Amino acid sequence: MKLIKMSKEDVREIKAMCIPVFVEQLTIALMAMLVSAMVKGSGMAAVASVNLLNSLTMLFQQTYTAIGVGVTVVVAQYLGRGDTQSTGRAASQSIMLSIYLSVVVALGCFVFMEPLLGLILADSEPLVYAYSRTYLVYNVLSLPFIAIYTVASAAIRGSGFPRTSLWATLIHNGGYAVMAAVAVYVLDTGLTGVSISLLASRILAAAASIWLLMRGNENMRVNRLSLRLQGEIMRPVFTVGFPLFLENLLFQGGKLITQTFSVAFGTNAIAANGIVNNIHSLQIVPGLTVSNAAPPIVGKYCGRGDKKEAKRKGVQFLGLATVALAITSLLMYIFLPPLTTLFTDAPEVQNEIIHVFGMICLLVPILWPMGFALPSILRSSGDAVYTSAVCVGAMIFMRIGIAYYFTQVMKIGINGIWIGMYADWVFRIVFFLPRFIKGKWLDHELIKSKATAGEDEPASQEDQEEPVASEK
């Protein structure tokens, strides 16, 4: 009971982190739904294209998503040790690394665009190919900008200022919503206008996040972005980020593979599965909130060496995720029929969505918190290799293998894709829950103490200067 019981201080600490992160995750989920809803007028081919390509672009984004998680944990642990100079160095160098990597990924995407489209779309109709090509070009162009926004926001969140990072998210998604609505409903430019709006909004978000980062706060000092990467700072970021990068790469790749299983069932099935994923993204917003809010808080206590408090916070976050997901799942189930009409007017697609989503609403509160929020808590200590290995195993043996069997062998339709996902969630719990309970995840030392840290790579003069300003 002591682990679960929350004091006023616990409530205040978790509330301060969770509310801004919840708003941030909610706007992200709503924007994904809004895009599908706005392109509905262009037909099911446009809806299918957007939903298939979203999975591919998420695959491209895994490099800097992993860097963002790594820098969140590292900044939080430096903060726990009171080393505000290193928090800023970790943030600035992580942003530069994300820029370098995103440019390489973008160039590779342009070179191999047609083979990629052929691999994903397979025998889809020509109109799906045309829409997909347009949407993909603007997504690829926006990769360096979304990289800057993602990593900068993660660093700010890790420093204990989630409300600051929220501003960049609101600029990104709010700008996207306004520009896309004008493009579709005023200028009548359809998917092309939506794609251009996506690029423009990400440019704005990158500019806003850099400004917020340079503005500074009392826990993180950043003057300028240093082009030179320092091993002492980047090593712990890589320790968390690299295993997660491999995990997310395989996870998104596996997710993309399972989504292509719906291609054999026709355009309506592709659209229905994509819409289910969009609604599911809204459903799990509270869970994603916990996954993003836990590392800064749990990581801070890990940095202090307070294992007992780190574990107690982890239990509290898991309880919060379970209760919140139960509430949202119930609401989603009640309002599911009118929700489907936002995305499609085709009765057969609506019926397929309702048929699949009922089981999702039942299982998410039971399985999702321990399958997805729990590994985020484990990574807060630096326990990244184990968690990533389990997630990769779950993807390969459960999600892909079982989904393939039910969709391609048993031919039961898109429900088979989700059966594979349920198996993935159970697999994760079997390995994560015992590790959390035993406390083995707390035995990691991600950041060396100053007494033992290497002095062979001192900070450059520009990194040692005082911040130009701090956030009040």
Steps between C-alpha positions, in 0.01 A plus 500: 500500500790736567605467136156597371410767754554850366582799718416858406858541384467191275180635349654842444813357333314257272227751418752768402660261252194311375259783417723673239609163358135387479405813304802442276410136429133584453576762235729256318230231493231748393717624214544146369124453508441842345713421196303182426174686551601788271611277211175300522355714223771377261375142539613178667815494284624820667408372848678171433809682367533728802462216750746269325757778456471616863648167607787542253578856612491384862765246401715782360463698821636231733856636500416825673210356699754272668739793549213693659433223752871469572548871562188512722642232729852644497386856570277375783786306658741794469231714660470250785875547558475878481720524190314767301802568278488146359124512441548776245794330334300177463208692347703699246707206381199271473328753275801519270521121483130480409551755220792306353309171507171640369673654196661163419164322536324760282757465221469121513121524479513712186742259334292190582151653494353294215623163632363592844159587359495177302591297808228655715215553256552179299192450280313809616311699238688776306317780684634372834852515353450858377369624835772314690779649291378855566458446874838327534701775324390770743545269799858426400576871446378570854721238673781735617246745645298239688833363629593837652155540654492146644843505663482858628157439654622176661799678654283779639258242643789312659616819672167516684327764286232310303283811468776667301528213252121502470515838323698352212248216473206739490670709232570186298157341520298820521676640195450173317127495577442858386709477183362159402140615556559803278662279236212250494191708567595840356760437228371149415853363453424164665785272603764724338393792717500279809853383417633853450337603829682215674839624376425863591379410851815296569721789393313724745528238777877466446550876521283525814673211678847641431392840631354344816816295553733798458279708726599257773367404840645465847579129448657508155761737357529524121675784318554366151495176305850356485587318177754279680364193680670406829526135605462571871157656442376287212596161651208483745262634233610214273475251787127566522434617146677243285322188632174694481581606144546138395185404688290777347644436156391138518176593677392751237629273226296215646199724538537602136525134397184409691317794345593376154317177590181702452588577135378157387151581632458812282494879535210496747690264731813718481293807587315320783824378660655847472195661658504246784865594563409871508218446750726272704759780512242724662398223739853450637583869552499455883738206463732695272485783753634269769764356263632852435448645849657215697862516375570859615368429850619141549831584332556789739477267802722244326756776450488572874548131578161482676387158374211466741340825389565426132312170531219663696452760228494222243216323682305824523539566129382147415191541717425836344531359148270206577221712647521767229498243217197327649310829491604594146430150367147511640438842346641392165276194494190707577572762234653270238209506246499881459881501499513274196287743300777761529725282284272324255146496365529140378280271719717193439811685621315635805380151593851357470639771729235439767550122478877524556504776761273333758770252605763775501296697755483194726869407492677839499443584871608148601810455285624831358641666818730210587588439135594858408512735800705253702797482257514882502536483878773235473695715254501788748784327685691420181362145470468532123661187354272255681181692425588538133587130464162401644312744277679375189419140592136591556481667159663219304348196668162636605383801302636406157488121530151469643357779284640331191341170596153643561495738202693312230431137597165507681377801297291646784551863392651793689395352833798269457737800512365595841517146636874519430515829692325349804753217502780759482363676809478177702855401401634832628325468836640151562854643486460856629285454809731258689801721425321806636380322815844354580663840447777371274444797267629732774850350498617713204734799524434705188703808593832472678557717802731797458764324704522213252394666177762537232661839467646429158222681319448835672225734396589758241517863601170577334330228707635637825356848468212612712149493350369813339168471676299272723134420515317628801 
